[in-house]
CSV table of C-alpha atoms in Angstrom, one decimal:
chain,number,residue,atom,x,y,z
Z,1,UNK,CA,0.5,-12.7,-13.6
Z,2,UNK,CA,-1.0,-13.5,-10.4
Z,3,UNK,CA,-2.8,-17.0,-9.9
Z,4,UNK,CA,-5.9,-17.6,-7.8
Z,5,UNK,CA,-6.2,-20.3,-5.7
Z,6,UNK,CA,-9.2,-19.5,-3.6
Z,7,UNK,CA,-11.3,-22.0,-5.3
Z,8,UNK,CA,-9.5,-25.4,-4.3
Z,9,UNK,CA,-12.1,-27.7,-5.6
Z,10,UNK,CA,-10.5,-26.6,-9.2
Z,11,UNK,CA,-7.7,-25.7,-11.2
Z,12,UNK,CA,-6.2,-22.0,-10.4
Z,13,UNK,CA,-7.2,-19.0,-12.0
Z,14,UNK,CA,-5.2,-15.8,-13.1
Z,15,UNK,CA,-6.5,-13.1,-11.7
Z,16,UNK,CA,-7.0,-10.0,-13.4
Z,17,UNK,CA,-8.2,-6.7,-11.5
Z,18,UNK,CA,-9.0,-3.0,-12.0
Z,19,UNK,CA,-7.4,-0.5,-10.3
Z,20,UNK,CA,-8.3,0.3,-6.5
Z,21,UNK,CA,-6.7,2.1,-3.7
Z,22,UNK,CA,-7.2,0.7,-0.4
Z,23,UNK,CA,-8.1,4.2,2.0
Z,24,UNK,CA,-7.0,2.6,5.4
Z,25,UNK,CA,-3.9,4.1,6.4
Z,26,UNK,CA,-2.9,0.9,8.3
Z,27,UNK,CA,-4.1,-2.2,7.1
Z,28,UNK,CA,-2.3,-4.5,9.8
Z,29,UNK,CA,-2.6,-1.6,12.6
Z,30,UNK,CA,-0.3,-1.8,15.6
Z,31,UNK,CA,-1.8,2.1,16.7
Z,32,UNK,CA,-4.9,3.5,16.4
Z,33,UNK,CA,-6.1,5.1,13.3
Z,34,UNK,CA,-9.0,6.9,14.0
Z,35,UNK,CA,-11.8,6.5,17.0
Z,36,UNK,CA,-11.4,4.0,18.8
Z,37,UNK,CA,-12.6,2.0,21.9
Z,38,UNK,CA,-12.0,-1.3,23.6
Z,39,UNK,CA,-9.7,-3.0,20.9
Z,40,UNK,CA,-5.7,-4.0,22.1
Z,41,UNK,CA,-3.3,-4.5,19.0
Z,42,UNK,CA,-1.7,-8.5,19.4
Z,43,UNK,CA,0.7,-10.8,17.9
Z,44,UNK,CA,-1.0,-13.0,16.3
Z,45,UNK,CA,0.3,-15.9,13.5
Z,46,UNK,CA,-2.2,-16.2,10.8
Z,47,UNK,CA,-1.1,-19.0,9.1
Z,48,UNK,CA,-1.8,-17.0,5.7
Z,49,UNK,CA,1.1,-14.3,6.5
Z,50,UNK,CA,0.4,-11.9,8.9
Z,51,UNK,CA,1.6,-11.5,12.4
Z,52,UNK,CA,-0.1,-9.2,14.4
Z,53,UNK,CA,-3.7,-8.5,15.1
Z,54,UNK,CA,-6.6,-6.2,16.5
Z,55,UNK,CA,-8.3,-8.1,19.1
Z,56,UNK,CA,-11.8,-7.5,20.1
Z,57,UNK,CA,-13.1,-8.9,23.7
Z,58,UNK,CA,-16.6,-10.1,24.5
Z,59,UNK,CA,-19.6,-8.1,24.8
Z,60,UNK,CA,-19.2,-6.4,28.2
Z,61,UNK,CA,-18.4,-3.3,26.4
Z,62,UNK,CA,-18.9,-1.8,23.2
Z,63,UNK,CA,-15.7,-2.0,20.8
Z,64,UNK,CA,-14.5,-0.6,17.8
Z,65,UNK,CA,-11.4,0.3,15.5
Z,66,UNK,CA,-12.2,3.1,12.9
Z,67,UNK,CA,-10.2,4.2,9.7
Z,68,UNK,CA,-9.7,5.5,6.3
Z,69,UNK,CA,-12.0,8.5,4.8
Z,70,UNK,CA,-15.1,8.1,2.6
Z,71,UNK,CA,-16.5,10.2,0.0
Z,72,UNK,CA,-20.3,11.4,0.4
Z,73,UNK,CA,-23.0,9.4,-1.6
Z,74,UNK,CA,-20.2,7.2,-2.8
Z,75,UNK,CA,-20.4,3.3,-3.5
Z,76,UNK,CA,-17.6,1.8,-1.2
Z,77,UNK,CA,-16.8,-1.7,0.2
Z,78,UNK,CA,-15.2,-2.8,3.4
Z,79,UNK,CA,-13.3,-5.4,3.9
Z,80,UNK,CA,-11.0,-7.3,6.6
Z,81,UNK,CA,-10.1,-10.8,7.6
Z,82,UNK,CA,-11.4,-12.1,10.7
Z,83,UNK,CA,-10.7,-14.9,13.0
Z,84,UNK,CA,-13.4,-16.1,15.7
Z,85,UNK,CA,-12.4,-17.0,19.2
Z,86,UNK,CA,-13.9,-19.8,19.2
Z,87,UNK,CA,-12.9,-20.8,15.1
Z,88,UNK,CA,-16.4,-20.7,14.7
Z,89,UNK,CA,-18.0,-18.9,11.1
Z,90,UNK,CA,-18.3,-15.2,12.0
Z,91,UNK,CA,-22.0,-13.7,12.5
Z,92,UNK,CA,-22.6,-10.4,10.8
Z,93,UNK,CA,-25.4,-7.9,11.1
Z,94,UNK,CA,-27.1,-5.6,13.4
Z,95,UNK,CA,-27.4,-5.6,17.0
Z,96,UNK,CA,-29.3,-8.8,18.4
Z,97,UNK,CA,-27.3,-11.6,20.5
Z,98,UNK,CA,-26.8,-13.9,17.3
Z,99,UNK,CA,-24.7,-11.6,15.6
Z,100,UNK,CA,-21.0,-11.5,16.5
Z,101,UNK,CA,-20.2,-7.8,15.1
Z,102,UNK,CA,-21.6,-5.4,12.8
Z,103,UNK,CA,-19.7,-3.7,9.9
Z,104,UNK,CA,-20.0,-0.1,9.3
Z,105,UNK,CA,-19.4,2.8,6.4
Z,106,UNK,CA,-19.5,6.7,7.5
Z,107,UNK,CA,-20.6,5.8,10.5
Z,108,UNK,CA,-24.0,3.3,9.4
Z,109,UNK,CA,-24.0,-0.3,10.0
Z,110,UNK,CA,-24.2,-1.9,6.8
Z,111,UNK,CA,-25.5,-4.9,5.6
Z,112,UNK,CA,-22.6,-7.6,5.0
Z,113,UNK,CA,-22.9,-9.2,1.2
Z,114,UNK,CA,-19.7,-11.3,1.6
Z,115,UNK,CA,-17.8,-13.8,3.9
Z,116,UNK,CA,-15.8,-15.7,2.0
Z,117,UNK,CA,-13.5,-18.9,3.5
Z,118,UNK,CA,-10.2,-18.2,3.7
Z,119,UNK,CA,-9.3,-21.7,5.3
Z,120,UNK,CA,-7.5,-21.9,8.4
Z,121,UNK,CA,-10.3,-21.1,10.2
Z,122,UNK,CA,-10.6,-17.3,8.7
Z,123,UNK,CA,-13.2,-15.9,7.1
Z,124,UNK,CA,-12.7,-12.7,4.9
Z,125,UNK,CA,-15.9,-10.3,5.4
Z,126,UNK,CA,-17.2,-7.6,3.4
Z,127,UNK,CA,-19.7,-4.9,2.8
Z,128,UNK,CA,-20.9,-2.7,0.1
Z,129,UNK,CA,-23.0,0.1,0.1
Z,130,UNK,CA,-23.7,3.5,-1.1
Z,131,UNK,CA,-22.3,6.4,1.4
Z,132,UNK,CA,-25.3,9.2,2.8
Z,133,UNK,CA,-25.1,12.4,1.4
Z,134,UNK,CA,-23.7,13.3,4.8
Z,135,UNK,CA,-21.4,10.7,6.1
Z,136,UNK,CA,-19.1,10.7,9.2
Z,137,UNK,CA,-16.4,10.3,6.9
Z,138,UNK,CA,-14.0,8.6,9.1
Z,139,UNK,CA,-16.0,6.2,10.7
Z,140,UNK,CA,-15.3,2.9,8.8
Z,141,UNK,CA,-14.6,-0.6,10.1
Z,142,UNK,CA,-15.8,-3.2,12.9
Z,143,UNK,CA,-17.9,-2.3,15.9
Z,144,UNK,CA,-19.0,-5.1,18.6
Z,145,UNK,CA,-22.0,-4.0,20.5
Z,146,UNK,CA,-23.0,-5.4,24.0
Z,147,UNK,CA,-26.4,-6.9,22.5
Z,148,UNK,CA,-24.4,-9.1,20.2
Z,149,UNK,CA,-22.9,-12.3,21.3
Z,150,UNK,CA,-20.5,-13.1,24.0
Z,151,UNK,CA,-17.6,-14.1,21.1
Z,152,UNK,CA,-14.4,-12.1,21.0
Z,153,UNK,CA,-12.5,-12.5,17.6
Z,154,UNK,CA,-9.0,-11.2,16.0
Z,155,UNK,CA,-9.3,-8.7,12.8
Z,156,UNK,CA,-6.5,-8.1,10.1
Z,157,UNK,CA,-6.1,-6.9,6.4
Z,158,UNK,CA,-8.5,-3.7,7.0
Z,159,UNK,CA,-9.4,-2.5,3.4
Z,160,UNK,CA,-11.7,0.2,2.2
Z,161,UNK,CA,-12.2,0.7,-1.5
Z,162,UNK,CA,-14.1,3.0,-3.7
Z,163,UNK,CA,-15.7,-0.1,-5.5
Z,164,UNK,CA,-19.0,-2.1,-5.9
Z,165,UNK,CA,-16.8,-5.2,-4.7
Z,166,UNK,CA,-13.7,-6.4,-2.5
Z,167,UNK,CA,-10.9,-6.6,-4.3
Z,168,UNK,CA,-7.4,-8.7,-3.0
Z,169,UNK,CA,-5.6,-7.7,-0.3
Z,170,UNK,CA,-3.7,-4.4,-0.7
Z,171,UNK,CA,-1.2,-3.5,2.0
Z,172,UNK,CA,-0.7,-0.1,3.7
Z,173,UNK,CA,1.3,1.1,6.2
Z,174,UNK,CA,1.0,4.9,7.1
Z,175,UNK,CA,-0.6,6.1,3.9
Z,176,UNK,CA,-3.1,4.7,1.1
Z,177,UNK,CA,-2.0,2.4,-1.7
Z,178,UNK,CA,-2.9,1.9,-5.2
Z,179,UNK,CA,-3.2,-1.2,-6.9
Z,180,UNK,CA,-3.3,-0.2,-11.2
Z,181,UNK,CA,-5.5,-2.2,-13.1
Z,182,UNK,CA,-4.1,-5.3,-15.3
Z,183,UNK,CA,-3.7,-6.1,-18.4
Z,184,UNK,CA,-3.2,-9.4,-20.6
Z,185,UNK,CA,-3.0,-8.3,-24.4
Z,186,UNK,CA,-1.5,-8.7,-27.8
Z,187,UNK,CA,-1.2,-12.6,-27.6
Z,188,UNK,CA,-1.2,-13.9,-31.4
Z,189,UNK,CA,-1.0,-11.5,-34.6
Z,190,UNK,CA,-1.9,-12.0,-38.5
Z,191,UNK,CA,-0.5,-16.0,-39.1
Z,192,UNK,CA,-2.3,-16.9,-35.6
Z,193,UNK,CA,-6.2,-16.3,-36.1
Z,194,UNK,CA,-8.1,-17.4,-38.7
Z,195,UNK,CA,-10.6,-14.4,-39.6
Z,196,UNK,CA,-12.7,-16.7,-41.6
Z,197,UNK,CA,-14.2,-19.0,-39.0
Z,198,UNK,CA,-13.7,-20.6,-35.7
Z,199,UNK,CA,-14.2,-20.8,-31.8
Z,200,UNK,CA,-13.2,-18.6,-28.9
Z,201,UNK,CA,-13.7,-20.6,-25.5
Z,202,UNK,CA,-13.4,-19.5,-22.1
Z,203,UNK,CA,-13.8,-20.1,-18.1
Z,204,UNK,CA,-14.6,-17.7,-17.0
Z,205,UNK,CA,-15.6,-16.1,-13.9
Z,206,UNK,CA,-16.0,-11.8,-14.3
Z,207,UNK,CA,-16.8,-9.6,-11.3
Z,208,UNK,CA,-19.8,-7.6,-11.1
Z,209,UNK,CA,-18.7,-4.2,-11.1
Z,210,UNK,CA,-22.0,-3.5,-13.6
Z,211,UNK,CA,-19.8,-2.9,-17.1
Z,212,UNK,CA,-18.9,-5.6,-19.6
Z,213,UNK,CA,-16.2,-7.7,-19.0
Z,214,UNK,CA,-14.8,-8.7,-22.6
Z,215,UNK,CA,-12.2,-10.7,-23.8
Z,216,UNK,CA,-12.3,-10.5,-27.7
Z,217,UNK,CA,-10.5,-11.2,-31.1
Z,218,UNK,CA,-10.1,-8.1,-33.0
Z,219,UNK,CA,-8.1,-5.8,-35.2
Z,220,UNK,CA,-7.6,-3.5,-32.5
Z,221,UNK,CA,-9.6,-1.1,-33.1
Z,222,UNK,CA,-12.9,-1.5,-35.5
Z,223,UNK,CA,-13.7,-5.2,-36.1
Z,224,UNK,CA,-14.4,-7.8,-33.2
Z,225,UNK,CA,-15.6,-11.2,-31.7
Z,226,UNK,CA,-16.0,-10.9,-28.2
Z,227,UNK,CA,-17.2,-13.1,-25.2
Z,228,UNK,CA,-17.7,-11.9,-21.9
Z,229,UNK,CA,-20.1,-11.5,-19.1
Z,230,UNK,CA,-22.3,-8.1,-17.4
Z,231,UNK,CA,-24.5,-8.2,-14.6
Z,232,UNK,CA,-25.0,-11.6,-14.4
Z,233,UNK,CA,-25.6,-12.9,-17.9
Z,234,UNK,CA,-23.4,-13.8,-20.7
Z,235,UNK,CA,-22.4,-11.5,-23.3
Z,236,UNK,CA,-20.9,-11.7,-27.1
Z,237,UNK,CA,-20.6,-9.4,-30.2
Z,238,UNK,CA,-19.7,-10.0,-33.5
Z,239,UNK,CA,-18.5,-6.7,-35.2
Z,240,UNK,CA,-17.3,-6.2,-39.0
Z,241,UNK,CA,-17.1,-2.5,-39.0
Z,242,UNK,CA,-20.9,-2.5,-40.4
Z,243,UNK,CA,-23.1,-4.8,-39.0
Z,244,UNK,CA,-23.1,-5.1,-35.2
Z,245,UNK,CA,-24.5,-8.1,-33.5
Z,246,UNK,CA,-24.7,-8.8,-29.5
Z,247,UNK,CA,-26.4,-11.0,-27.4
Z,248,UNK,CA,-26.5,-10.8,-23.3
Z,249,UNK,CA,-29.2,-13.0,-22.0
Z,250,UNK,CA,-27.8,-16.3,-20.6
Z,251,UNK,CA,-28.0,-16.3,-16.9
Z,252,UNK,CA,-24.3,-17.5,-15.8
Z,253,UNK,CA,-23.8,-20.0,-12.9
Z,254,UNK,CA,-22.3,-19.0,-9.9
Z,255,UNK,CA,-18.4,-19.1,-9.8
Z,256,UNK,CA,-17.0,-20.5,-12.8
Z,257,UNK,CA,-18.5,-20.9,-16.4
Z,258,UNK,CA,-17.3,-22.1,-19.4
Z,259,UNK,CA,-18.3,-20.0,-22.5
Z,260,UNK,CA,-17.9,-20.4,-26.2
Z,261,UNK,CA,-18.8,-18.4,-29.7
Z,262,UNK,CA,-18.3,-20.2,-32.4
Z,263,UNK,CA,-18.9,-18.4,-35.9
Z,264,UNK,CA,-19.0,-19.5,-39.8
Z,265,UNK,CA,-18.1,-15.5,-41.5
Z,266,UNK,CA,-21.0,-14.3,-43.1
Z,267,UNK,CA,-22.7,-17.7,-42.8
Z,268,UNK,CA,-23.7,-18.5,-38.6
Z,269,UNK,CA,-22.8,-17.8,-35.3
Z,270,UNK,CA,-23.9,-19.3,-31.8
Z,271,UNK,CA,-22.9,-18.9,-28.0
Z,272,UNK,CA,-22.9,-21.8,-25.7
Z,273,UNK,CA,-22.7,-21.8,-22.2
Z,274,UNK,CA,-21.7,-25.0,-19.4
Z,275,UNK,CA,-22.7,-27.3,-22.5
Z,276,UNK,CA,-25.9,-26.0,-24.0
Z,277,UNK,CA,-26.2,-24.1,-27.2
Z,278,UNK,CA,-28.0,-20.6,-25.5
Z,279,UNK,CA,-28.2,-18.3,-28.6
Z,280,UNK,CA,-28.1,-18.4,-32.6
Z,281,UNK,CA,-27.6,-15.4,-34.5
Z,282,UNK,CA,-30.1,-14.5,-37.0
Z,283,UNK,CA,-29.9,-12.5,-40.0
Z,284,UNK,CA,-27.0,-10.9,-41.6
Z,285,UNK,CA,-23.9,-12.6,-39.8
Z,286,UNK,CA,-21.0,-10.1,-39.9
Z,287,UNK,CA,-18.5,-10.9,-42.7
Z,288,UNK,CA,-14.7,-10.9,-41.4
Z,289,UNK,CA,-12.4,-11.4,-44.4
Z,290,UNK,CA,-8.0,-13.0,-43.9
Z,291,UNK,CA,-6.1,-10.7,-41.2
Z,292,UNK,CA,-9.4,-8.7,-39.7
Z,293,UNK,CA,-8.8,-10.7,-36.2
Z,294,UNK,CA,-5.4,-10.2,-35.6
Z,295,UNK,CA,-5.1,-10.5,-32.0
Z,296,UNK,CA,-5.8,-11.8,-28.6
Z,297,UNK,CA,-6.8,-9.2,-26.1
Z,298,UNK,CA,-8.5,-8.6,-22.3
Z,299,UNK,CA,-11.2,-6.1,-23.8
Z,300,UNK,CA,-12.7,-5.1,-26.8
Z,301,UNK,CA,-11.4,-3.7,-29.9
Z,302,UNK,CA,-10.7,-0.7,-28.7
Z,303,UNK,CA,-8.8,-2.0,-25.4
Z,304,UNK,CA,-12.3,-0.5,-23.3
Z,305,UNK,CA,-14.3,-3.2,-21.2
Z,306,UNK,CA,-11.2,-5.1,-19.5
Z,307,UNK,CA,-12.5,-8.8,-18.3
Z,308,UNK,CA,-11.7,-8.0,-14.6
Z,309,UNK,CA,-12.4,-11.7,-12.6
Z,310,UNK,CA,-10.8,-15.0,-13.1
Z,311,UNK,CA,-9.7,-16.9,-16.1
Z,312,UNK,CA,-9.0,-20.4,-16.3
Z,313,UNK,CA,-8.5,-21.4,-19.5
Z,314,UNK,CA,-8.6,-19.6,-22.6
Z,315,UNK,CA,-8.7,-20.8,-26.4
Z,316,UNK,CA,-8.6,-20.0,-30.0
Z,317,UNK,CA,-9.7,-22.8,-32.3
Z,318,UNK,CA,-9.2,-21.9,-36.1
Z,319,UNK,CA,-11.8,-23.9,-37.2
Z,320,UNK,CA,-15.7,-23.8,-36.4
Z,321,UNK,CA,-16.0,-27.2,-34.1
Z,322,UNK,CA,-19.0,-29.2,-34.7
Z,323,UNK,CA,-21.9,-29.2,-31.8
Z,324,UNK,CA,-20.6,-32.2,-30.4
């Protein structure tokens, strides 16, 4: 397992992610990898493990490192680690003097969506956006134009994924990597769960790549009680093989949420969310009978709909808890 520390106000997470390849050839380049302009290649320490650096001057000339190759009409994300001159917060966007350096996809400047605080004085920065129909394919990275500040800064950790988000940091060094998608599954069995009635509780914090994100209590591959979040809101099912119930309408907090179903078979069911009871279930509840929720699993039922974002802390009562 791989434990998440970015969030230092809390407890760790474990981190589980889908599958992405990261397209830059070099992701800590000592040597050019496509155009490039005004840029030397340093040695630099990090003080979160690398050791080298591409280092971009001030604004007397335009400067650039390029890399990696796109597809056409494409949704990609760009990413790298950045360190300012000055250890100021980096400055992203177009071309005006209170910008510090633009980011760019097939050759477009692209709006930045992310610059997340690495500590240490490093920012890691990112951009996602949907590729022209006619990109310069090779044209990906950091460009500093001469109406943008004076700043220089130091880049590292180049990474270009076919995603809607920037996943960790996956190293290359002469050709593109793969990262394979994780799983956490088969955690209890028949004597563990109690079909009948219960609670499953989670924090959770899911990233929005626009499918569910499920972890779930099932039979592996027709019955199910799942909790989970898409786009934004929080989702659960109850499924016996009949009746089919779900529910995604609770608007989830930014970072981490804690999230529970709690069902009665046949009888009641109701989501909460950060303390408040957000939905009951009305109507025929699903009936699940001794040995029909067998196991613990990242997904549904049918292992589809991974939860791909941070978990940190997952439970299984075998009773339904009262409100309070």
């Amino acid at each position: 397992p791989r434990i998440d520390y970015s969030d230092s106000s809390t407890e760790p997470s474990l981190l589980l992610e889908p599958q992405s390849t990261n397209l830059y050839l070099y992701s800590e380049p000592t040597t050019n990898e496509g155009a490039t302009s005004g840029v030397t290649y340093e040695s630099f320490n990090w003080a979160i493990g690398f050791t080298n650096c591409v280092k971009y001057g001030d604004n007397s000339a335009v400067r650039y490192r390029y890399g990696g190759t796109i597809s056409a009409s494409t949704e990609h994300t760009l990413s790298a680690f950045v360190i300012m001159d000055d250890l100021s917060e980096p400055k992203i966007g177009g071309y005006a003097s209170d910008k510090d350096f633009s980011l760019v996809l097939g050759g477009s400047v692209v709006n930045p969506n992310s610059s997340v605080n690495m500590g240490n004085n490093i920012w890691r920065v990112s951009s996602t956006a949907i590729t022209s129909a006619s990109p310069n394919v090779g044209n990906n990275g950091i460009i500093k134009y001469t109406a943008q500040s004076n700043k220089g800064f130091r880049v590292v950790g180049y990474q270009l994924e076919q995603n809607s988000y920037a996943t960790s940091y996956i190293p290359t060094s002469g050709s593109t990597a793969t990262r394979l998608g994780e799983t956490a599954n088969n955690a209890g069995g028949a004597g563990v769960f109690n079909s009948e009635e219960g609670v499953l509780y989670a924090e959770i914090s899911a990233f929005d790549n626009g499918y569910y994100n499920f972890w779930s209590l099932s039979d592996l591959s027709n019955k199910e009680i799942a909790l989970g979040v898409k786009d934004g809101l929080l989702a659960s099912t109850l499924y016996d093989g009949t009746t089919f119930l779900i529910n995604n309408s609770a608007p989830l907090l930014d970072g981490n949420n804690k999230a529970a179903i709690k069902w009665v078979s046949g009888t009641s069911a109701d989501v909460w969310l950060n303390g408040l009871k957000v939905y009951t279930y009305t109507g025929t509840i699903p009936t699940f009978v001794a040995n029909d929720l067998i196991t613990l699993r990242q997904g549904d039922r049918q292992g589809n709909f991974h939860f791909y974002g941070k978990t940190k802390n997952i439970q299984v009562f075998n009773y339904a808890l009262t409100d309070e």
